[in-house]
XYZ file of C-alpha atoms in Angstrom:
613
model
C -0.252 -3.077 3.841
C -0.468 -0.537 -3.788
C -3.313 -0.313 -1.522
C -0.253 0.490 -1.711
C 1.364 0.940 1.818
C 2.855 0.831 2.462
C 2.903 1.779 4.223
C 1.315 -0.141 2.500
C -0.868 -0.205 0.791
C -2.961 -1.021 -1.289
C -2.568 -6.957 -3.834
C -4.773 -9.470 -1.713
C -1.903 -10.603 0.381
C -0.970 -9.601 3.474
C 0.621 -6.446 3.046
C 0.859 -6.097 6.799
C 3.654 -4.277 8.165
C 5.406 -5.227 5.456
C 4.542 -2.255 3.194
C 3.207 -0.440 6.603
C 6.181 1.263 6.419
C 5.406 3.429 4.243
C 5.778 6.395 6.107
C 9.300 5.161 6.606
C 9.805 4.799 3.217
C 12.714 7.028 3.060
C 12.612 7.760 -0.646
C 15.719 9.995 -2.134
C 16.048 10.124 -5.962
C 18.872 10.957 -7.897
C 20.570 12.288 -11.213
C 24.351 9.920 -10.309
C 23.789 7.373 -7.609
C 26.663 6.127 -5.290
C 25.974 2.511 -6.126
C 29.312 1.534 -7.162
C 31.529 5.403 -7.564
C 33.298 4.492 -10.309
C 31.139 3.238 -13.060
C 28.456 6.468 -12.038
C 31.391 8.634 -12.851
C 31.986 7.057 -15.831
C 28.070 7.576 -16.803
C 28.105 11.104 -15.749
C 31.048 12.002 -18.007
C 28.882 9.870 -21.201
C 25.902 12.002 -20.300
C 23.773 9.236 -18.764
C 20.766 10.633 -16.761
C 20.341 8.167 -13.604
C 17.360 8.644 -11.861
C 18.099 7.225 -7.906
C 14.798 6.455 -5.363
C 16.839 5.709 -2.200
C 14.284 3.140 -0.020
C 14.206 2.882 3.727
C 12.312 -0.736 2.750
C 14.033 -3.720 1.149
C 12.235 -5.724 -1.652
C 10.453 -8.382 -0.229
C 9.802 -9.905 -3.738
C 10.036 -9.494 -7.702
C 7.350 -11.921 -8.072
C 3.832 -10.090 -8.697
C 2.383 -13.279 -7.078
C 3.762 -12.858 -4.212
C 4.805 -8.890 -3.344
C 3.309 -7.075 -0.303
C 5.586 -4.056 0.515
C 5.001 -0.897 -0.908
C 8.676 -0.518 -2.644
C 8.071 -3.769 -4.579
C 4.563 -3.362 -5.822
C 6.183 0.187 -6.615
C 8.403 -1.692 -9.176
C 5.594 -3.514 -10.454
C 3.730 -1.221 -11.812
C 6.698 0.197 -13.413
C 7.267 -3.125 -15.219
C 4.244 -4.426 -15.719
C 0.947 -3.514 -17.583
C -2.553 -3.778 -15.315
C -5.772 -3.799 -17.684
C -6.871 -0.439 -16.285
C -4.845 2.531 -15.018
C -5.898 5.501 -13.332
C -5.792 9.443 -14.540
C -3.464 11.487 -12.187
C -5.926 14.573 -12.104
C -8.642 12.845 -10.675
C -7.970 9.211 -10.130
C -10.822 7.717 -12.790
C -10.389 4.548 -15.004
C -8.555 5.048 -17.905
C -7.000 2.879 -20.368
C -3.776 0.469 -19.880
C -3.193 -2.800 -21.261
C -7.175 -2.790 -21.987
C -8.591 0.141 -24.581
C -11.964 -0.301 -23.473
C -14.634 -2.750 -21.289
C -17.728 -3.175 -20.536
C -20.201 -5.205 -19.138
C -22.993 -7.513 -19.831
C -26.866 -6.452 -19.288
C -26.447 -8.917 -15.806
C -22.958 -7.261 -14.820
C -21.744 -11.071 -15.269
C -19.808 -11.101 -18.051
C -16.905 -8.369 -18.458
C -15.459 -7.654 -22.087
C -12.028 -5.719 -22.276
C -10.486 -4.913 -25.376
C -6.653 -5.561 -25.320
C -4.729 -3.189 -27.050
C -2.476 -4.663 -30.075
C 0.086 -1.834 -29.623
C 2.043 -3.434 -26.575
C 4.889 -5.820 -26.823
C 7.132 -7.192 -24.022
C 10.811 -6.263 -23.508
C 11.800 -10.098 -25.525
C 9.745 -8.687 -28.497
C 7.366 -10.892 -28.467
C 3.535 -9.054 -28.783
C 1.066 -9.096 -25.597
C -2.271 -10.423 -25.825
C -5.114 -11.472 -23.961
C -4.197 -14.906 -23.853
C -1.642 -13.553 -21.365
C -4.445 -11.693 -19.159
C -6.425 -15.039 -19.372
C -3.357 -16.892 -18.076
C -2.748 -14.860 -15.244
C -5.912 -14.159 -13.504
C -6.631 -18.244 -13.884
C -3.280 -18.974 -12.544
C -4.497 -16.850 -9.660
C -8.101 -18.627 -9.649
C -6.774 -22.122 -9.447
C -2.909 -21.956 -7.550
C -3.277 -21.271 -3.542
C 0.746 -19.523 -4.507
C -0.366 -17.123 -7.209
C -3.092 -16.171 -5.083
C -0.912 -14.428 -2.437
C -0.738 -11.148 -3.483
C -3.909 -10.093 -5.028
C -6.364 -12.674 -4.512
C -8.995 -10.534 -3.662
C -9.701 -9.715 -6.978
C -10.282 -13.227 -8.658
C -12.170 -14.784 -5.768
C -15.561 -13.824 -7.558
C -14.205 -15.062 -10.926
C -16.000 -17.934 -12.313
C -14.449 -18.442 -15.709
C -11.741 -16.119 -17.804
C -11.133 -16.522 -21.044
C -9.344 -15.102 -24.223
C -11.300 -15.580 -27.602
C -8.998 -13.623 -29.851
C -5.633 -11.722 -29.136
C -7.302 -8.669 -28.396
C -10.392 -9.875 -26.603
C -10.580 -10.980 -22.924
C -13.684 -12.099 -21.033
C -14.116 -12.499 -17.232
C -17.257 -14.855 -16.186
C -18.273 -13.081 -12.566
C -20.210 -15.889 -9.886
C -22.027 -12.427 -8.928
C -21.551 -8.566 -10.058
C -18.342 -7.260 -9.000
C -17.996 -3.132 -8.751
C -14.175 -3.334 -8.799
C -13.909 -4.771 -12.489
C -12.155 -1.143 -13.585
C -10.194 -1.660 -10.529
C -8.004 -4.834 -11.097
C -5.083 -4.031 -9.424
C -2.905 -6.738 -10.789
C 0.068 -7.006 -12.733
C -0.308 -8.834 -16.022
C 2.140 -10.604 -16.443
C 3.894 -13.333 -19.843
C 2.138 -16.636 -19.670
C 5.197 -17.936 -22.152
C 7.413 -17.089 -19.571
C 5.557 -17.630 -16.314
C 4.362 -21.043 -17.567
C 7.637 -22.589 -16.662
C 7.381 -21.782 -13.174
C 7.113 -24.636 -10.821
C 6.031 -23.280 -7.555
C 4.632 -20.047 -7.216
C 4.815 -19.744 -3.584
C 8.061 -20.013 -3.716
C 9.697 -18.181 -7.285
C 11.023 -14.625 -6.427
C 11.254 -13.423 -10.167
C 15.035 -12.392 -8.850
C 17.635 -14.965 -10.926
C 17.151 -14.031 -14.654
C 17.681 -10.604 -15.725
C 16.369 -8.557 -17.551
C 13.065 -9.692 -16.420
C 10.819 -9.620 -19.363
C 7.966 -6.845 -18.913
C 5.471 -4.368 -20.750
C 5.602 -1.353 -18.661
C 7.501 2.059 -19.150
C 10.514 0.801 -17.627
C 12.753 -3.085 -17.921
C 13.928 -4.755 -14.435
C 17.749 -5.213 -15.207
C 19.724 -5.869 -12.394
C 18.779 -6.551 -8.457
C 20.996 -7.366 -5.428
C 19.087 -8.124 -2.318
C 18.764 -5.605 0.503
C 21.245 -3.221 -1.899
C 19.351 -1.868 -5.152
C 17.448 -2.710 -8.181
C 18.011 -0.980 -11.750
C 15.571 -0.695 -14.301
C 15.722 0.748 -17.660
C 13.311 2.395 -20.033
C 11.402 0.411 -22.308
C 12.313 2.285 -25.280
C 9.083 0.303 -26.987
C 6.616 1.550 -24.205
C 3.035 2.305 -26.253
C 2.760 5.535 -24.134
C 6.323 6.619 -24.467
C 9.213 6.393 -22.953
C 10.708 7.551 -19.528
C 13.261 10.659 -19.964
C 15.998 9.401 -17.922
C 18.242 6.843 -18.696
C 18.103 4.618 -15.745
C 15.901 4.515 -12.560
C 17.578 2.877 -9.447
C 15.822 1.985 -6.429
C 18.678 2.036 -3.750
C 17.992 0.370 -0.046
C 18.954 2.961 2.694
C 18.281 2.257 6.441
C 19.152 5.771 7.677
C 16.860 8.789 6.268
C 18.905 11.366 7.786
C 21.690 9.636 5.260
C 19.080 10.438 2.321
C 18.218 13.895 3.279
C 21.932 14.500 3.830
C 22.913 13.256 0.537
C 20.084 15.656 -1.376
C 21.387 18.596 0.206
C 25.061 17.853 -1.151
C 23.515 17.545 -4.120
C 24.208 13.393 -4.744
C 20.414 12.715 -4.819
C 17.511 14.876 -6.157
C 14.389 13.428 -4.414
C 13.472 12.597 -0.748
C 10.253 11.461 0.323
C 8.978 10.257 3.932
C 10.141 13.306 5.864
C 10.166 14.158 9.010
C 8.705 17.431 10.339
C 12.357 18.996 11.320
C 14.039 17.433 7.907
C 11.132 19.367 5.778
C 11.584 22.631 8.082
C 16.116 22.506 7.060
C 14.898 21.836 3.295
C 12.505 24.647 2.657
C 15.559 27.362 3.885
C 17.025 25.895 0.697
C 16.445 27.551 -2.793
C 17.388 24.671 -4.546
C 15.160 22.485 -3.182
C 11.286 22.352 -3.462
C 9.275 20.804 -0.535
C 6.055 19.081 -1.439
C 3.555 18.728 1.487
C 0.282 17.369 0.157
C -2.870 15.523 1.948
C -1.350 11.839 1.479
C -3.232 8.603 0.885
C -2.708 6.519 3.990
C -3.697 6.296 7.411
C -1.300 5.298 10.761
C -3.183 3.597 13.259
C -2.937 1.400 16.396
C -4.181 -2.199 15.546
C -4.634 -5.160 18.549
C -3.957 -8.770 18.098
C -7.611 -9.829 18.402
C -6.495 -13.742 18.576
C -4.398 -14.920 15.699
C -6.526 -17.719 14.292
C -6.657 -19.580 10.681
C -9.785 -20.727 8.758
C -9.796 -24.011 10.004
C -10.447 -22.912 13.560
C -7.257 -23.327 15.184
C -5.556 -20.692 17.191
C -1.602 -19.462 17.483
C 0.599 -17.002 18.599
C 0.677 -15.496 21.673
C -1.554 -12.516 22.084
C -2.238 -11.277 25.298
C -6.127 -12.586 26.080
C -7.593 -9.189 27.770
C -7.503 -8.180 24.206
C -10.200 -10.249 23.542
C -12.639 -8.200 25.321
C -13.806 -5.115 23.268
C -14.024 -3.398 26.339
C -10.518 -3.156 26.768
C -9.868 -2.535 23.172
C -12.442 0.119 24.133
C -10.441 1.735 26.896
C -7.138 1.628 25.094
C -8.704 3.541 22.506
C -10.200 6.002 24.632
C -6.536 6.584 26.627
C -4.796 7.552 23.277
C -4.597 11.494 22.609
C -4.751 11.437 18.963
C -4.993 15.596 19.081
C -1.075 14.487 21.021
C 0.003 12.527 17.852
C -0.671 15.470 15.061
C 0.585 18.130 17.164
C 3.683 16.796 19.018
C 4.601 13.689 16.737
C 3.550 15.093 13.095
C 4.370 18.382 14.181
C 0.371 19.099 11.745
C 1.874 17.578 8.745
C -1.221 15.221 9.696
C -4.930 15.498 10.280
C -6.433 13.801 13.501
C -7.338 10.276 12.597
C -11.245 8.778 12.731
C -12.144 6.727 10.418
C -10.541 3.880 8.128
C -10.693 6.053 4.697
C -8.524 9.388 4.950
C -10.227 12.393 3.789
C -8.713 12.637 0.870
C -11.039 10.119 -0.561
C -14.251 12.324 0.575
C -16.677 9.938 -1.196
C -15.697 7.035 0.732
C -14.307 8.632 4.221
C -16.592 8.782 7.240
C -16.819 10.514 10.100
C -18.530 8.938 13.602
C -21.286 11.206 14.930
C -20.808 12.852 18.214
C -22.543 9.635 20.412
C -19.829 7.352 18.980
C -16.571 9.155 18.699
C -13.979 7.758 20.388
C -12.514 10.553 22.752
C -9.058 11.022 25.152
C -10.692 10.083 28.828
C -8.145 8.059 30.731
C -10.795 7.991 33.090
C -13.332 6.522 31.268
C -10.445 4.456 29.826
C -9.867 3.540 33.718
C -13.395 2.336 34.736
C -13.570 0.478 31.444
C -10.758 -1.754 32.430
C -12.509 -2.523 36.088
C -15.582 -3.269 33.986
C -13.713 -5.639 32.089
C -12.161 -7.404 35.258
C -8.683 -6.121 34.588
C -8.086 -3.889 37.874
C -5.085 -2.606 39.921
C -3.262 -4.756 42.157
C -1.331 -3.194 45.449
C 1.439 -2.106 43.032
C -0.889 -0.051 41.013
C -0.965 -2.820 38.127
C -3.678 -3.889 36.152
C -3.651 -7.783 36.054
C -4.353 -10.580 33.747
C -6.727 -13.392 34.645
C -3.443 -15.259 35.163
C -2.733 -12.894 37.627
C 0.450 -11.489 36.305
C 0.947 -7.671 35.554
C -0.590 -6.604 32.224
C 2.291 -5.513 30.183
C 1.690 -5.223 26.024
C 4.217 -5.986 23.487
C 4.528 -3.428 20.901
C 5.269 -4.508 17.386
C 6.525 -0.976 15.727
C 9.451 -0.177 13.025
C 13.379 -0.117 13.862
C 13.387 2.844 11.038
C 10.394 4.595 11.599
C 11.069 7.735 14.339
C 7.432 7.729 14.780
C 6.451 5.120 15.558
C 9.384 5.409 18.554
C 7.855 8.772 19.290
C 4.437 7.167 19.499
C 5.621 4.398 21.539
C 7.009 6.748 24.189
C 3.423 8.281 24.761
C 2.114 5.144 24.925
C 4.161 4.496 27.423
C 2.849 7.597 29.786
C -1.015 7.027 28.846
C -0.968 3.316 29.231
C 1.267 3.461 32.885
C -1.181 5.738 33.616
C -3.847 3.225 33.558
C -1.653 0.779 34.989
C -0.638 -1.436 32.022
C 3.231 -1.768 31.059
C 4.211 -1.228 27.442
C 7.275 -2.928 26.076
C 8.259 -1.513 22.831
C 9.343 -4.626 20.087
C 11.235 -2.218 17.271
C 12.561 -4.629 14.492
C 13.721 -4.147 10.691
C 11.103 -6.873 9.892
C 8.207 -7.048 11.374
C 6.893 -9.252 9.325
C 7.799 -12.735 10.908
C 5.914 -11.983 14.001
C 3.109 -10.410 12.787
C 2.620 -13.447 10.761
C 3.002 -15.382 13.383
C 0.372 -13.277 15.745
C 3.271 -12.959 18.246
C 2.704 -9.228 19.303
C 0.106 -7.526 21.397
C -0.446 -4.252 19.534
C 1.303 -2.822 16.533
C 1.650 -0.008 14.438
C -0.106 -0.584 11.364
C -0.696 1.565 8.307
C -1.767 1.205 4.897
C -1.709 3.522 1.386
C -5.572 3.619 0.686
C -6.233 3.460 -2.506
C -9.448 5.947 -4.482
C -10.973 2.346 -4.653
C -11.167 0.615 -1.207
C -11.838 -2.820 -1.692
C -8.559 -3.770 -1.024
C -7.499 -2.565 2.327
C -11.625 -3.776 3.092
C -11.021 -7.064 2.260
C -7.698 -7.436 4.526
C -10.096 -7.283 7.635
C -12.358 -10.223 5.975
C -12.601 -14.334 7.494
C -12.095 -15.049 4.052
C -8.535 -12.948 4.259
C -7.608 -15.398 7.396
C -4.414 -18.289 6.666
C -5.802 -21.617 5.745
C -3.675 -22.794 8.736
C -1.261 -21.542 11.237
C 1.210 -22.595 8.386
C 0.048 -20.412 5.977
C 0.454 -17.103 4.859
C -3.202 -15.305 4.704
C -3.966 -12.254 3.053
C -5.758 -10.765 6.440
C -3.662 -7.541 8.348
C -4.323 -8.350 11.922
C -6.260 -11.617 12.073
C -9.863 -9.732 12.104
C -12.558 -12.188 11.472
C -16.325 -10.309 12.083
C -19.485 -11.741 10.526
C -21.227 -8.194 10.410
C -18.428 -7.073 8.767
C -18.108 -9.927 6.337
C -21.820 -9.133 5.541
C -21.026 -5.429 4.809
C -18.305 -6.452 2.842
C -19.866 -8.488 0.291
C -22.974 -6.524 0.079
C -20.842 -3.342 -1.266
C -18.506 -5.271 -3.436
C -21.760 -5.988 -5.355
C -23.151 -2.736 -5.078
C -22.872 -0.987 -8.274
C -24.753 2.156 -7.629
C -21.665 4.949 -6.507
C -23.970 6.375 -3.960
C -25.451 3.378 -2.300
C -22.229 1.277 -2.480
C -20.189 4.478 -0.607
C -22.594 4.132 2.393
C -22.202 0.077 2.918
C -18.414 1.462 3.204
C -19.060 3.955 5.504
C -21.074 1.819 7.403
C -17.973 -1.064 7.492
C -15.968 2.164 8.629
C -18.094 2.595 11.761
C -17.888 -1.523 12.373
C -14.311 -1.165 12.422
C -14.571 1.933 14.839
C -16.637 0.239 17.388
C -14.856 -3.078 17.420
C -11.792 -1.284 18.751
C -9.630 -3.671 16.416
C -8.018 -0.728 13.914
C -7.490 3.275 16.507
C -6.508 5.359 13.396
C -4.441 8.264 15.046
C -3.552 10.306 12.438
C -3.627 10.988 8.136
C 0.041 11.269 7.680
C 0.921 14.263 4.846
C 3.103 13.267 1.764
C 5.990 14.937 2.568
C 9.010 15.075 0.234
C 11.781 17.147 -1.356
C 13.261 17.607 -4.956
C 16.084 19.390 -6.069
C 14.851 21.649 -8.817
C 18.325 22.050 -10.389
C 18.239 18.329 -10.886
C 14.303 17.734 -11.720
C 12.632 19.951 -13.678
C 8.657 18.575 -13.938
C 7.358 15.400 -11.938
C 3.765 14.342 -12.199
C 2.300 14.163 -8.941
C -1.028 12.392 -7.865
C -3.755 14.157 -7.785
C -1.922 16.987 -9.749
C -3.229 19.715 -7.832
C -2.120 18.911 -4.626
C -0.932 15.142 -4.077
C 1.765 12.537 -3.510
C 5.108 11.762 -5.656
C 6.113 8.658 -4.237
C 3.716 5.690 -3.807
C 1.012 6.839 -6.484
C -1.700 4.469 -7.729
C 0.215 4.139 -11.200
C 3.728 5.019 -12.815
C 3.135 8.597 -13.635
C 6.173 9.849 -11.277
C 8.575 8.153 -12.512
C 7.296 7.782 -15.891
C 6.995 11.836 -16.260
C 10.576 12.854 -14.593
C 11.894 15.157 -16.533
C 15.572 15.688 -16.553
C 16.547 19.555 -15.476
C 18.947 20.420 -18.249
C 21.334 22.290 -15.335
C 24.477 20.099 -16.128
C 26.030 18.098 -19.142
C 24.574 15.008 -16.958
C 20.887 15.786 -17.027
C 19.077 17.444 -20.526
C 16.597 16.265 -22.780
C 13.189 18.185 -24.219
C 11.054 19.749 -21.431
C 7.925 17.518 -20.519
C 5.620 19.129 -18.457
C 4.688 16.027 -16.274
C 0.901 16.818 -17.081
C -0.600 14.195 -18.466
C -3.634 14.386 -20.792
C -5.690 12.614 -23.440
C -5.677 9.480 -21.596
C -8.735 8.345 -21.405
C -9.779 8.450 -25.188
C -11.345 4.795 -25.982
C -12.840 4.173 -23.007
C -16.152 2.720 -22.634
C -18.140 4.760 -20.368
C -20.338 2.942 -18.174
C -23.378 5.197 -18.169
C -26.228 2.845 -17.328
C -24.042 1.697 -13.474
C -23.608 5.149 -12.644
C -20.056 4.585 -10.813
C -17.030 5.955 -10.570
C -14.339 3.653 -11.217
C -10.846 3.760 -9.566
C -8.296 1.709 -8.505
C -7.620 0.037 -5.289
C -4.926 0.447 -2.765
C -0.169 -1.525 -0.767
C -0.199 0.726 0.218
C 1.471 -0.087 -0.473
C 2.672 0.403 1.620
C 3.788 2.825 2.780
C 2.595 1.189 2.405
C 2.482 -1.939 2.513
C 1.122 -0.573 -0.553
């Protein structure tokens, strides 16, 4: 669920499981790509650096509308301008499409200046009359609104006086106005589009964008090709051609790095980092990453207007129960045996690499492994043993919970299998529901639990608002922006009170507090903080920008500085070019600082996922 995933993470749309994959989000990049043999060759033999991200995760769209996973809203950002962007040293505002905003004396009324040094791919110069058109397409179109809704449901009015002026009219103050994470996108173009529920961005190509690179080519569940945009107002991108290629087996990826056909793997597996790092070749990066992997219940799939659906099993109503299930999962298990420690022991909803915003409960509320605790919970409840040793459901059938988890993702698998041992032990079956898309029953609310992760992003709002009523499906028809159907007015009250909190220090503890909500509602068991853990060939890459610098993720950043700052490894006549030393500075010139709110301004999220973004 950029939050994301992503695994999400990470748009206001669901970016459920979709993106949750993140940490199955096989990545593998590369100089020549196998995509079709004899054309690569071809390319090699001109010189033509290809630059291959091999995705255990199909594209679920190429609309920005409409995109949840974590490999599409990847692509997005790629293509498409956002107002703000976010410094890969330390994650703070700095400029993108917009040179500089601020506020009004009320925190109403938000001025950005548009820069009048971008153009899109058609030639044709970006203004603010484009930023206008989006974020009002969003305000007033239920189908625009999919993805990132969040952001413009405080909007009251947004406007663009001149080409380089934008204004956003706030119903009350909004801390996240640095921290619209939403693709701007060409109101001459996107005008013509009918419905927006429905329009994939997937028939016409190249698709017309601002970012560093152009969309040119896409086959579904195969690959997508971009280009760089040679017009970029940052610069552009040192290789050639960046192609994100769909591949269902990892061990296929990893495999193909080692022969040398790809250059960059991401999404590994404890025993597939341990081969790599024999290799001299080949650099392993295993960094704190930015998304959680957690255990979420089906609390009682429900829409706004009241009415329930799906098919969740009804002891999960009872937060006792939730309770006990929590309490019979050995998270300490998951790090060690599952992660082999390229994790840290899960708690709360923020991982610790946001330390402002990540909380911690105090030694009367954690959560800790006591089956039998767990056990006299579920008596409590009502749910005991029958002769058989089987807890029962007030129907008076055997208790036995459908687990929604990832056909590609060995962890979840390995997860599953414990789950197996703690929950027999208490009695309750577990049936383990492993699918390449998870999406159509989580949607749906058909599952009982399900593994559920999301890439958190240094500004939370997103992957906060996912557990709001407001996040719910209009009806069982619809297509919400909500992760697992939560719907608590305490939390709801939390929520809105730190979205207008302005004050860093103040707003961080309404956050915490929503943290320790979630906790004791039993909805979301975090298990574990996954590491970023990936591979690069260093004959084949020479710098890449990761995020933060000093110790942080490749794959799945909040921005484009990856692939953006790839530099070619000049080790072959397929790969040269000038060194770039994937550091990126002198950003942030022309910002407005905001002195008088005292906050620090970052960006949100799908994960995405991995997710989800």
């Amino acid at each position: 669920m950029d939050a994301q995933d992503q695994y999400g993470t990470g748009g206001a749309v669901r970016r459920l499981f979709l993106v949750a994959g993140a940490a199955a989000l096989t990545l593998t990049v590369g100089l020549v790509t196998p995509l079709n043999p004899a054309p690569q060759r071809a390319e090699a033999e001109n010189g033509k650096r290809v630059l291959t991200v091999a995705v255990a995760q199909s594209v679920d769209s190429l609309s920005p509308f409409l995109a949840a996973r974590l490999v599409s809203t990847s692509i997005h950002r790629l293509t498409y301008e956002y107002l703000t962007n976010y410094d890969p040293k330390d994650n703070h505002a700095v400029p993108g499409l917009a040179t500089a905003w601020k506020p009004s004396a009320d925190k109403l009324t938000w001025t950005y200046t548009i820069r009048d040094d971008s153009t899109w791919s058609d030639g044709k110069r970006v203004t603010a009359e484009d930023a206008a058109w989006t974020f009002t397409t969003m305000m007033t179109d239920e189908g625009a609104a999919t993805a990132n809704g969040s952001f413009v449901a405080n909007f009251e009015k947004v406007t663009a006086p001149s080409p380089t002026k934008l204004v956003i009219e706030l119903k009350k103050p909004q801390a996240t106005m640095a921290a619209l994470d939403v693709p701007i996108v060409p109101k001459h173009v996107w005008e013509k589009v009918g419905d927006f529920s429905k329009f994939n961005n997937d028939k016409k190509f190249p698709v017309v964008g601002n970012g560093p690179f152009v969309l040119t080519d896409y086959k579904t569940d195969s690959y997508v090709r971009l280009k760089p945009n040679k017009s970029f107002w940052r610069g552009a991108p040192k290789f050639d051609e960046l192609v994100f290629k769909y591949y269902k087996d990892g061990d296929a990826a990893v495999a193909a790095l080692q022969k040398g056909e790809v250059s960059f793997v991401s999404g590994l597996t404890p025993a597939q980092a341990a081969a790599l790092k024999s290799r001299q070749d080949v650099r392993v990066n295993d960094a704190p990453g930015r998304r959680f992997y957690a255990l979420a219940t089906n609390p009682g799939a429900r829409a706004k207007n009241g009415e329930r659906f799906g098919d969740g099993h009804e002891s999960l109503l009872h937060q006792k129960v939730r309770r006990a299930l929590f309490m019979a999962v050995d998270r300490r298990t998951v790090v060690d045996k599952v992660f082999q420690g390229h994790a840290v022991e899960g708690e709360g909803y923020i991982p610790p690499r946001f330390p402002e915003y990540s909380w911690k409960p105090g030694q009367d509320q954690r959560i800790t492994y006591d089956p039998a605790g767990a056990a006299r919970l579920l008596d409590e409840a009502g749910y005991r043993k029958n002769g058989d040793g089987r807890r029962v459901g007030k129907d008076g059938k055997p208790i036995t919970y459908r687990v929604l988890c990832h056909a590609t993702d060995p962890q979840d698998k390995a997860v599953g299998q414990y789950l197996k041992e703690w929950f027999g032990d208490l009695g309750i079956g577990v049936s383990l529901d492993c699918r390449d898309n998870v999406s159509d029953p989580w949607l749906a609310g058909e599952y009982d639990l399900a593994f559920d992760g999301w890439s958190v992003n240094p500004d939370p709002d997103f992957v906060l608002s996912i557990h709001t009523c407001g996040a719910l499906p209009a009806t069982p028809e619809d297509t919400g922006a909500t992760d697992n159907f939560i719907c608590d007015k305490k939390y709801d009250a939390l929520y809105e009170r730190q979205l207008a909190e302005y004050d860093a220090t103040r707003r961080a503890d309404i956050v915490k507090r929503m943290e320790s909500r979630l906790y004791d509602t039993g909805y979301m068991n975090v298990m574990a903080y996954p590491n970023a853990v990936e591979a690069y060939r260093t004959d084949q890459i020479a710098s890449i920008t990761t995020m933060p610098e000093a110790a942080g993720n490749i794959y799945g950043q909040d921005g484009y500085w990856s692939w953006w700052s790839a530099t070619p490894a000049a080790s072959d006549g397929s790969s040269g070019g000038s060194a770039q030393t994937g550091v990126i500075i002198g950003i942030v010139a022309g910002v407005v600082v905001l002195a008088g709110l005292g906050v620090f301004f970052a960006v949100r999220r799908r994960a995405t996922t991995e997710d989800r973004e």
